[in-house]
């Protein structure tokens, strides 16, 4: 800030040096006192010198500087020293009352000047004009000093606001980064783990059904690599979620409800689907949550209910989209020896999505030994 002012004004830095700003009024006051004190007695000259030297204290002790200036002002017609002292009180000493009192005292001292006239309060034109002049001599430097102090306070406040805005920007950037980490963790779990789980399930089925030793060995290798990949993915998701914060899920253009048939086709499950989302346009966040609900349900079915029949129903109730994935009991036992690892975040993430959208999600076993995942997602603004 200190170097920006001179550079902006196009002046050398030494012109605004603090020592120069302190000495210039003192030199001007000394010249004024020297011109006025011609022919004065020694004590009047001493009071003028005292008034001039007192200006050196005007920044640290403005009231004391003004008190030392007033005697010289009373006996001599010096103006620069008292005007500078009144300005300093207004600029460096908070308090409007003190500034008003000091300006009034200076105006009175200037009006009732030494030597006292026989009729100082005579109601004539000269006294009236002189009274106005004294009031202006006291009010003008006080007003300019108040303006300078207000400007300095505003500049300090502006600096505080600027630093506060910078801190807010840094906090916002950190929050955005944390939110993006949480979103990335959720997307990694939803997308990558689903695809790797399907690869592992298919490899396990090939390992059991094939009679070719080479194919069985390859399937076993694929299965082991899938399990290891899911385990590493689970650890990475845990780290990212620990660094993330809850917030609004950033909207993305896909996946959408239109991608559900392809998801069902590539799932490797026996699925009966009824997709009746209606013709109304749903918000992207709602369609995305519906897709992720079905995808996560397929992943869990592949892990825990191999061979089970699956029923997917998408329907509309009023202004709400209903997503239900129901599976029956497994027809064959799950491969516990090479069970697919999971981070336990799938259903939690689905529930978070639904709640953030103003909906709800139910995940519970059925009396038949299966499992049902049911999400109710409202349209925007519900």
CSV table of C-alpha atoms in Angstrom, one decimal:
chain,number,residue,atom,x,y,z
A,1,UNK,CA,0.0,0.0,0.0
A,2,UNK,CA,2.8,2.4,0.8
A,3,UNK,CA,4.5,2.0,-2.6
A,4,UNK,CA,1.3,1.9,-4.6
A,5,UNK,CA,0.4,5.5,-3.7
A,6,UNK,CA,3.5,7.3,-5.1
A,7,UNK,CA,3.6,5.0,-8.1
A,8,UNK,CA,0.0,5.7,-8.9
A,9,UNK,CA,0.4,9.4,-8.4
A,10,UNK,CA,3.5,9.5,-10.5
A,11,UNK,CA,5.6,11.1,-7.7
A,12,UNK,CA,8.9,10.0,-6.3
A,13,UNK,CA,8.7,8.1,-3.1
A,14,UNK,CA,10.6,10.7,-1.1
A,15,UNK,CA,7.9,13.3,-1.6
A,16,UNK,CA,5.6,11.2,0.6
A,17,UNK,CA,8.1,10.1,3.2
A,18,UNK,CA,6.8,10.4,6.8
A,19,UNK,CA,9.7,12.6,7.9
A,20,UNK,CA,9.1,15.1,5.1
A,21,UNK,CA,5.3,15.2,5.9
A,22,UNK,CA,6.3,16.0,9.5
A,23,UNK,CA,8.8,18.7,8.8
A,24,UNK,CA,7.1,20.7,6.0
A,25,UNK,CA,4.3,22.1,8.2
A,26,UNK,CA,6.9,23.0,10.8
A,27,UNK,CA,9.0,24.9,8.3
A,28,UNK,CA,6.0,26.7,7.0
A,29,UNK,CA,4.9,27.6,10.5
A,30,UNK,CA,8.4,28.9,11.2
A,31,UNK,CA,8.3,31.1,8.2
A,32,UNK,CA,4.9,32.4,9.2
A,33,UNK,CA,6.1,33.1,12.8
A,34,UNK,CA,9.3,34.9,11.5
A,35,UNK,CA,7.3,37.2,9.3
A,36,UNK,CA,4.7,38.0,12.0
A,37,UNK,CA,7.2,38.4,14.9
A,38,UNK,CA,9.2,41.3,13.4
A,39,UNK,CA,9.5,44.0,16.0
A,40,UNK,CA,8.0,41.8,18.8
A,41,UNK,CA,9.4,41.4,22.3
A,42,UNK,CA,11.6,38.5,23.2
A,43,UNK,CA,8.8,36.7,25.1
A,44,UNK,CA,6.4,37.0,22.2
A,45,UNK,CA,9.1,35.6,19.9
A,46,UNK,CA,9.7,32.8,22.4
A,47,UNK,CA,6.0,31.9,22.4
A,48,UNK,CA,6.1,31.8,18.5
A,49,UNK,CA,9.1,29.5,18.6
A,50,UNK,CA,7.3,27.3,21.1
A,51,UNK,CA,4.3,27.1,18.9
A,52,UNK,CA,6.4,26.2,15.9
A,53,UNK,CA,8.4,23.5,17.7
A,54,UNK,CA,5.2,22.0,19.3
A,55,UNK,CA,4.1,20.9,15.8
A,56,UNK,CA,6.7,18.1,16.0
A,57,UNK,CA,4.4,16.5,18.6
A,58,UNK,CA,1.2,16.8,16.6
A,59,UNK,CA,0.9,13.1,15.6
A,60,UNK,CA,1.7,11.5,18.9
A,61,UNK,CA,0.2,14.1,21.2
A,62,UNK,CA,-2.1,16.4,19.2
A,63,UNK,CA,-3.9,17.8,22.2
A,64,UNK,CA,-0.6,18.8,23.9
A,65,UNK,CA,0.7,20.3,20.6
A,66,UNK,CA,-2.5,22.5,20.4
A,67,UNK,CA,-2.1,23.6,24.0
A,68,UNK,CA,1.5,24.7,23.3
A,69,UNK,CA,0.5,26.5,20.1
A,70,UNK,CA,-2.4,28.6,21.7
A,71,UNK,CA,-0.2,31.0,23.7
A,72,UNK,CA,1.8,32.0,20.6
A,73,UNK,CA,-1.5,32.4,18.7
A,74,UNK,CA,-2.9,34.6,21.5
A,75,UNK,CA,-0.1,37.1,21.4
A,76,UNK,CA,0.9,36.9,17.7
A,77,UNK,CA,-1.2,36.7,14.5
A,78,UNK,CA,0.3,33.4,13.5
A,79,UNK,CA,-2.1,31.1,11.6
A,80,UNK,CA,-0.2,28.1,10.1
A,81,UNK,CA,0.8,26.6,13.5
A,82,UNK,CA,-2.7,26.7,15.1
A,83,UNK,CA,-4.4,25.6,11.9
A,84,UNK,CA,-2.0,22.6,11.6
A,85,UNK,CA,-2.6,21.8,15.3
A,86,UNK,CA,-6.4,21.8,15.0
A,87,UNK,CA,-6.1,19.6,11.8
A,88,UNK,CA,-3.9,17.2,13.7
A,89,UNK,CA,-6.4,16.9,16.6
A,90,UNK,CA,-9.2,16.1,14.1
A,91,UNK,CA,-7.1,13.7,12.1
A,92,UNK,CA,-5.3,11.8,14.8
A,93,UNK,CA,-7.5,12.0,17.9
A,94,UNK,CA,-10.9,10.2,17.7
A,95,UNK,CA,-13.9,12.0,19.0
A,96,UNK,CA,-16.0,14.7,17.4
A,97,UNK,CA,-16.6,16.5,20.7
A,98,UNK,CA,-12.9,17.0,21.3
A,99,UNK,CA,-12.4,18.2,17.8
A,100,UNK,CA,-15.3,20.7,18.1
A,101,UNK,CA,-14.0,21.9,21.4
A,102,UNK,CA,-10.4,22.5,20.1
A,103,UNK,CA,-11.7,24.3,17.0
A,104,UNK,CA,-13.9,26.5,19.2
A,105,UNK,CA,-11.0,27.3,21.6
A,106,UNK,CA,-8.8,28.3,18.6
A,107,UNK,CA,-11.6,30.5,17.2
A,108,UNK,CA,-12.1,32.2,20.6
A,109,UNK,CA,-8.3,32.7,21.1
A,110,UNK,CA,-8.1,34.2,17.6
A,111,UNK,CA,-11.1,36.5,18.3
A,112,UNK,CA,-10.1,37.7,21.7
A,113,UNK,CA,-6.6,38.5,20.7
A,114,UNK,CA,-3.8,40.2,22.6
A,115,UNK,CA,-4.0,43.1,23.4
A,116,UNK,CA,-7.7,43.0,24.3
A,117,UNK,CA,-9.7,45.8,22.6
A,118,UNK,CA,-11.8,48.2,24.6
A,119,UNK,CA,-15.0,46.9,23.0
A,120,UNK,CA,-14.3,43.4,21.6
A,121,UNK,CA,-18.0,42.6,21.5
A,122,UNK,CA,-19.3,45.7,19.8
A,123,UNK,CA,-22.1,45.0,17.4
A,124,UNK,CA,-20.6,46.4,14.2
A,125,UNK,CA,-19.8,45.1,10.8
A,126,UNK,CA,-16.0,44.7,11.4
A,127,UNK,CA,-16.5,42.5,14.5
A,128,UNK,CA,-19.1,40.4,12.7
A,129,UNK,CA,-16.8,39.8,9.8
A,130,UNK,CA,-13.9,39.1,12.1
A,131,UNK,CA,-16.0,36.6,14.1
A,132,UNK,CA,-16.9,34.8,10.9
A,133,UNK,CA,-13.3,34.7,9.9
A,134,UNK,CA,-12.3,33.2,13.2
A,135,UNK,CA,-15.0,30.6,13.0
A,136,UNK,CA,-13.9,29.6,9.5
A,137,UNK,CA,-10.2,29.5,10.7
A,138,UNK,CA,-11.3,27.0,13.3
A,139,UNK,CA,-13.9,25.0,11.4
A,140,UNK,CA,-11.9,24.5,8.1
A,141,UNK,CA,-8.9,22.6,9.4
A,142,UNK,CA,-11.2,20.6,11.7
A,143,UNK,CA,-13.4,19.5,8.8
A,144,UNK,CA,-10.4,18.6,6.7
A,145,UNK,CA,-8.9,16.6,9.5
A,146,UNK,CA,-12.1,14.7,10.1
A,147,UNK,CA,-12.3,14.0,6.4
A,148,UNK,CA,-8.7,12.7,6.4
A,149,UNK,CA,-9.3,10.5,9.4
A,150,UNK,CA,-12.5,9.1,7.9
A,151,UNK,CA,-10.6,8.4,4.7
A,152,UNK,CA,-7.9,6.6,6.6
A,153,UNK,CA,-10.5,4.5,8.5
A,154,UNK,CA,-12.3,3.7,5.2
A,155,UNK,CA,-9.0,2.6,3.7
A,156,UNK,CA,-8.2,0.4,6.7
A,157,UNK,CA,-11.7,-1.0,6.5
A,158,UNK,CA,-11.3,-1.7,2.8
A,159,UNK,CA,-8.1,-3.5,3.5
A,160,UNK,CA,-9.8,-5.7,6.1
A,161,UNK,CA,-12.7,-6.4,3.7
A,162,UNK,CA,-10.2,-7.3,1.0
A,163,UNK,CA,-8.3,-9.7,3.3
A,164,UNK,CA,-11.6,-11.1,4.5
A,165,UNK,CA,-12.7,-11.7,0.9
A,166,UNK,CA,-9.4,-13.4,0.1
A,167,UNK,CA,-9.8,-15.7,3.2
A,168,UNK,CA,-13.4,-16.4,2.0
A,169,UNK,CA,-12.1,-17.3,-1.4
A,170,UNK,CA,-9.5,-19.6,0.0
A,171,UNK,CA,-12.1,-21.3,2.2
A,172,UNK,CA,-14.5,-21.6,-0.7
A,173,UNK,CA,-11.8,-23.1,-2.9
A,174,UNK,CA,-11.0,-25.6,-0.1
A,175,UNK,CA,-14.7,-26.4,0.2
A,176,UNK,CA,-15.1,-26.9,-3.5
A,177,UNK,CA,-12.0,-29.2,-3.5
A,178,UNK,CA,-13.4,-31.2,-0.6
A,179,UNK,CA,-16.8,-31.5,-2.2
A,180,UNK,CA,-15.2,-32.6,-5.5
A,181,UNK,CA,-13.2,-35.2,-3.6
A,182,UNK,CA,-16.4,-36.6,-2.0
A,183,UNK,CA,-18.2,-36.5,-5.4
A,184,UNK,CA,-15.2,-38.3,-7.0
A,185,UNK,CA,-15.3,-40.9,-4.3
A,186,UNK,CA,-19.0,-41.5,-4.9
A,187,UNK,CA,-18.6,-41.7,-8.6
A,188,UNK,CA,-15.7,-44.1,-8.3
A,189,UNK,CA,-17.7,-46.4,-6.1
A,190,UNK,CA,-20.8,-46.2,-8.3
A,191,UNK,CA,-19.1,-46.7,-11.6
A,192,UNK,CA,-15.9,-48.6,-11.2
A,193,UNK,CA,-16.9,-51.0,-8.5
A,194,UNK,CA,-20.0,-51.9,-10.5
A,195,UNK,CA,-18.1,-52.7,-13.6
A,196,UNK,CA,-15.3,-54.6,-11.8
A,197,UNK,CA,-17.9,-56.6,-9.8
A,198,UNK,CA,-19.6,-57.7,-13.0
A,199,UNK,CA,-16.2,-58.7,-14.4
A,200,UNK,CA,-15.4,-60.7,-11.3
A,201,UNK,CA,-18.9,-62.4,-11.3
A,202,UNK,CA,-18.5,-63.4,-15.0
A,203,UNK,CA,-14.9,-64.7,-14.3
A,204,UNK,CA,-16.2,-66.7,-11.4
A,205,UNK,CA,-19.0,-68.2,-13.5
A,206,UNK,CA,-16.5,-69.1,-16.3
A,207,UNK,CA,-14.1,-70.7,-13.7
A,208,UNK,CA,-16.9,-73.0,-12.5
A,209,UNK,CA,-18.4,-73.9,-15.9
A,210,UNK,CA,-15.4,-74.4,-18.1
A,211,UNK,CA,-13.6,-77.7,-18.5
A,212,UNK,CA,-10.5,-76.1,-20.1
A,213,UNK,CA,-7.6,-75.9,-17.6
A,214,UNK,CA,-6.1,-72.8,-19.3
A,215,UNK,CA,-9.5,-71.0,-19.4
A,216,UNK,CA,-10.0,-71.9,-15.7
A,217,UNK,CA,-6.6,-70.5,-14.8
A,218,UNK,CA,-7.3,-67.3,-16.7
A,219,UNK,CA,-10.7,-66.9,-15.1
A,220,UNK,CA,-9.1,-67.4,-11.7
A,221,UNK,CA,-6.5,-64.8,-12.4
A,222,UNK,CA,-9.1,-62.3,-13.6
A,223,UNK,CA,-11.2,-63.0,-10.4
A,224,UNK,CA,-8.2,-62.4,-8.2
A,225,UNK,CA,-7.3,-59.2,-10.0
A,226,UNK,CA,-10.8,-58.0,-9.7
A,227,UNK,CA,-10.9,-58.7,-6.0
A,228,UNK,CA,-7.6,-56.9,-5.5
A,229,UNK,CA,-8.8,-53.9,-7.6
A,230,UNK,CA,-11.9,-53.6,-5.6
A,231,UNK,CA,-10.0,-53.7,-2.3
A,232,UNK,CA,-7.7,-50.9,-3.4
A,233,UNK,CA,-10.6,-49.0,-4.7
A,234,UNK,CA,-12.3,-49.3,-1.3
A,235,UNK,CA,-9.3,-47.9,0.4
A,236,UNK,CA,-9.0,-45.0,-2.0
A,237,UNK,CA,-12.7,-44.2,-1.6
A,238,UNK,CA,-12.3,-44.1,2.2
A,239,UNK,CA,-9.4,-41.6,1.9
A,240,UNK,CA,-11.4,-39.4,-0.5
A,241,UNK,CA,-14.5,-39.5,1.6
A,242,UNK,CA,-12.6,-38.6,4.8
A,243,UNK,CA,-11.2,-35.5,3.0
A,244,UNK,CA,-14.6,-34.6,1.6
A,245,UNK,CA,-17.6,-32.8,2.9
A,246,UNK,CA,-21.3,-33.1,2.4
A,247,UNK,CA,-22.7,-30.6,-0.1
A,248,UNK,CA,-24.8,-30.3,-3.1
A,249,UNK,CA,-24.1,-33.0,-5.6
A,250,UNK,CA,-22.7,-31.3,-8.7
A,251,UNK,CA,-25.0,-32.0,-11.6
A,252,UNK,CA,-23.6,-33.9,-14.6
A,253,UNK,CA,-25.3,-34.5,-18.0
A,254,UNK,CA,-25.2,-38.2,-17.7
A,255,UNK,CA,-26.0,-41.0,-16.9
A,256,UNK,CA,-29.8,-40.6,-17.5
A,257,UNK,CA,-32.9,-42.7,-17.4
A,258,UNK,CA,-32.5,-43.4,-21.0
A,259,UNK,CA,-29.3,-45.4,-20.2
A,260,UNK,CA,-31.2,-47.9,-17.9
A,261,UNK,CA,-32.0,-50.4,-20.7
A,262,UNK,CA,-28.3,-50.7,-21.6
A,263,UNK,CA,-27.4,-51.1,-17.9
A,264,UNK,CA,-30.0,-53.9,-17.6
A,265,UNK,CA,-28.8,-55.6,-20.7
A,266,UNK,CA,-25.1,-55.6,-19.6
A,267,UNK,CA,-25.8,-56.6,-16.0
A,268,UNK,CA,-25.6,-60.4,-16.6
A,269,UNK,CA,-28.7,-60.8,-14.4
A,270,UNK,CA,-32.2,-62.2,-15.1
A,271,UNK,CA,-34.1,-59.0,-15.0
A,272,UNK,CA,-37.8,-58.2,-15.6
A,273,UNK,CA,-38.1,-54.5,-16.1
A,274,UNK,CA,-41.0,-52.0,-16.2
A,275,UNK,CA,-39.7,-48.6,-17.2
A,276,UNK,CA,-42.5,-46.0,-17.1
A,277,UNK,CA,-41.0,-42.7,-16.2
A,278,UNK,CA,-43.6,-40.8,-18.2
A,279,UNK,CA,-43.0,-38.1,-20.8
A,280,UNK,CA,-42.3,-35.2,-18.4
A,281,UNK,CA,-38.7,-34.0,-18.3
A,282,UNK,CA,-37.1,-34.9,-14.9
A,283,UNK,CA,-34.2,-32.9,-13.5
A,284,UNK,CA,-30.8,-34.3,-14.3
A,285,UNK,CA,-30.0,-34.9,-10.6
A,286,UNK,CA,-33.2,-37.0,-10.2
A,287,UNK,CA,-32.4,-39.1,-13.3
A,288,UNK,CA,-28.9,-39.5,-12.2
A,289,UNK,CA,-29.9,-40.7,-8.7
A,290,UNK,CA,-32.4,-43.1,-10.3
A,291,UNK,CA,-29.7,-44.6,-12.5
A,292,UNK,CA,-27.3,-45.0,-9.6
A,293,UNK,CA,-29.9,-46.6,-7.5
A,294,UNK,CA,-30.5,-49.4,-10.0
A,295,UNK,CA,-26.7,-49.7,-10.7
A,296,UNK,CA,-25.9,-50.1,-7.0
A,297,UNK,CA,-28.7,-52.6,-6.5
A,298,UNK,CA,-27.4,-54.7,-9.4
A,299,UNK,CA,-23.9,-54.6,-7.8
A,300,UNK,CA,-25.2,-55.9,-4.5
A,301,UNK,CA,-27.3,-58.6,-6.1
A,302,UNK,CA,-24.3,-59.8,-8.1
A,303,UNK,CA,-22.3,-60.0,-4.8
A,304,UNK,CA,-24.9,-61.5,-2.4
A,305,UNK,CA,-27.6,-63.1,-4.4
A,306,UNK,CA,-26.1,-65.0,-7.4
A,307,UNK,CA,-28.8,-66.4,-9.7
A,308,UNK,CA,-31.6,-64.5,-8.2
A,309,UNK,CA,-34.4,-63.1,-10.4
A,310,UNK,CA,-34.5,-59.3,-10.4
A,311,UNK,CA,-37.5,-57.0,-11.0
A,312,UNK,CA,-36.9,-53.3,-11.8
A,313,UNK,CA,-39.8,-50.9,-11.8
A,314,UNK,CA,-39.7,-47.2,-12.7
A,315,UNK,CA,-43.0,-45.4,-12.2
A,316,UNK,CA,-44.5,-42.0,-11.5
A,317,UNK,CA,-46.6,-41.0,-8.5
A,318,UNK,CA,-47.8,-37.5,-8.9
A,319,UNK,CA,-44.7,-35.4,-9.1
A,320,UNK,CA,-42.4,-38.0,-7.8
A,321,UNK,CA,-40.3,-40.7,-9.5
A,322,UNK,CA,-40.4,-44.1,-7.9
A,323,UNK,CA,-37.5,-46.5,-8.4
A,324,UNK,CA,-37.7,-50.1,-7.1
A,325,UNK,CA,-35.3,-52.9,-7.5
A,326,UNK,CA,-36.4,-56.2,-6.0
A,327,UNK,CA,-34.7,-59.5,-6.1
A,328,UNK,CA,-35.6,-63.0,-5.0
A,329,UNK,CA,-33.5,-65.4,-2.9
A,330,UNK,CA,-30.3,-66.6,-4.5
A,331,UNK,CA,-30.4,-69.9,-6.4
A,332,UNK,CA,-26.8,-70.8,-5.6
A,333,UNK,CA,-24.5,-69.9,-2.7
A,334,UNK,CA,-22.2,-66.9,-3.0
A,335,UNK,CA,-18.5,-67.6,-3.4
A,336,UNK,CA,-17.4,-66.7,0.2
A,337,UNK,CA,-13.8,-67.8,-0.5
A,338,UNK,CA,-13.4,-65.0,-3.0
A,339,UNK,CA,-16.0,-62.6,-1.7
A,340,UNK,CA,-15.9,-59.2,-3.4
A,341,UNK,CA,-14.7,-56.5,-1.0
A,342,UNK,CA,-17.0,-53.6,-0.3
A,343,UNK,CA,-16.6,-50.3,1.5
A,344,UNK,CA,-20.1,-50.1,2.9
A,345,UNK,CA,-20.7,-46.8,1.1
A,346,UNK,CA,-23.1,-47.9,-1.6
A,347,UNK,CA,-26.4,-47.7,0.1
A,348,UNK,CA,-25.2,-44.8,2.3
A,349,UNK,CA,-24.4,-42.8,-0.8
A,350,UNK,CA,-27.8,-43.6,-2.4
A,351,UNK,CA,-29.6,-42.5,0.7
A,352,UNK,CA,-27.5,-39.3,0.8
A,353,UNK,CA,-28.4,-38.6,-2.9
A,354,UNK,CA,-32.1,-39.1,-2.1
A,355,UNK,CA,-32.1,-36.9,1.0
A,356,UNK,CA,-30.3,-34.1,-0.8
A,357,UNK,CA,-32.9,-34.1,-3.5
A,358,UNK,CA,-35.7,-34.1,-0.8
A,359,UNK,CA,-36.7,-37.7,-1.3
A,360,UNK,CA,-36.2,-41.0,0.6
A,361,UNK,CA,-34.7,-44.4,0.1
A,362,UNK,CA,-35.6,-47.8,1.7
A,363,UNK,CA,-33.4,-50.8,1.6
A,364,UNK,CA,-34.6,-53.9,3.5
A,365,UNK,CA,-34.9,-57.7,3.2
A,366,UNK,CA,-38.2,-59.2,2.0
A,367,UNK,CA,-40.1,-62.0,3.6
A,368,UNK,CA,-39.3,-64.3,0.7
A,369,UNK,CA,-35.6,-64.1,1.4
A,370,UNK,CA,-34.7,-61.5,-1.1
A,371,UNK,CA,-34.0,-57.8,-0.9
A,372,UNK,CA,-35.7,-54.6,-2.1
A,373,UNK,CA,-34.3,-51.1,-2.7
A,374,UNK,CA,-37.0,-48.5,-3.2
A,375,UNK,CA,-36.2,-44.8,-3.8
A,376,UNK,CA,-38.7,-41.9,-4.0
A,377,UNK,CA,-37.3,-38.9,-5.8
A,378,UNK,CA,-39.2,-35.6,-6.0
A,379,UNK,CA,-39.0,-33.2,-8.9
A,380,UNK,CA,-37.1,-30.0,-8.4
A,381,UNK,CA,-38.8,-27.5,-6.0
A,382,UNK,CA,-40.9,-30.2,-4.2
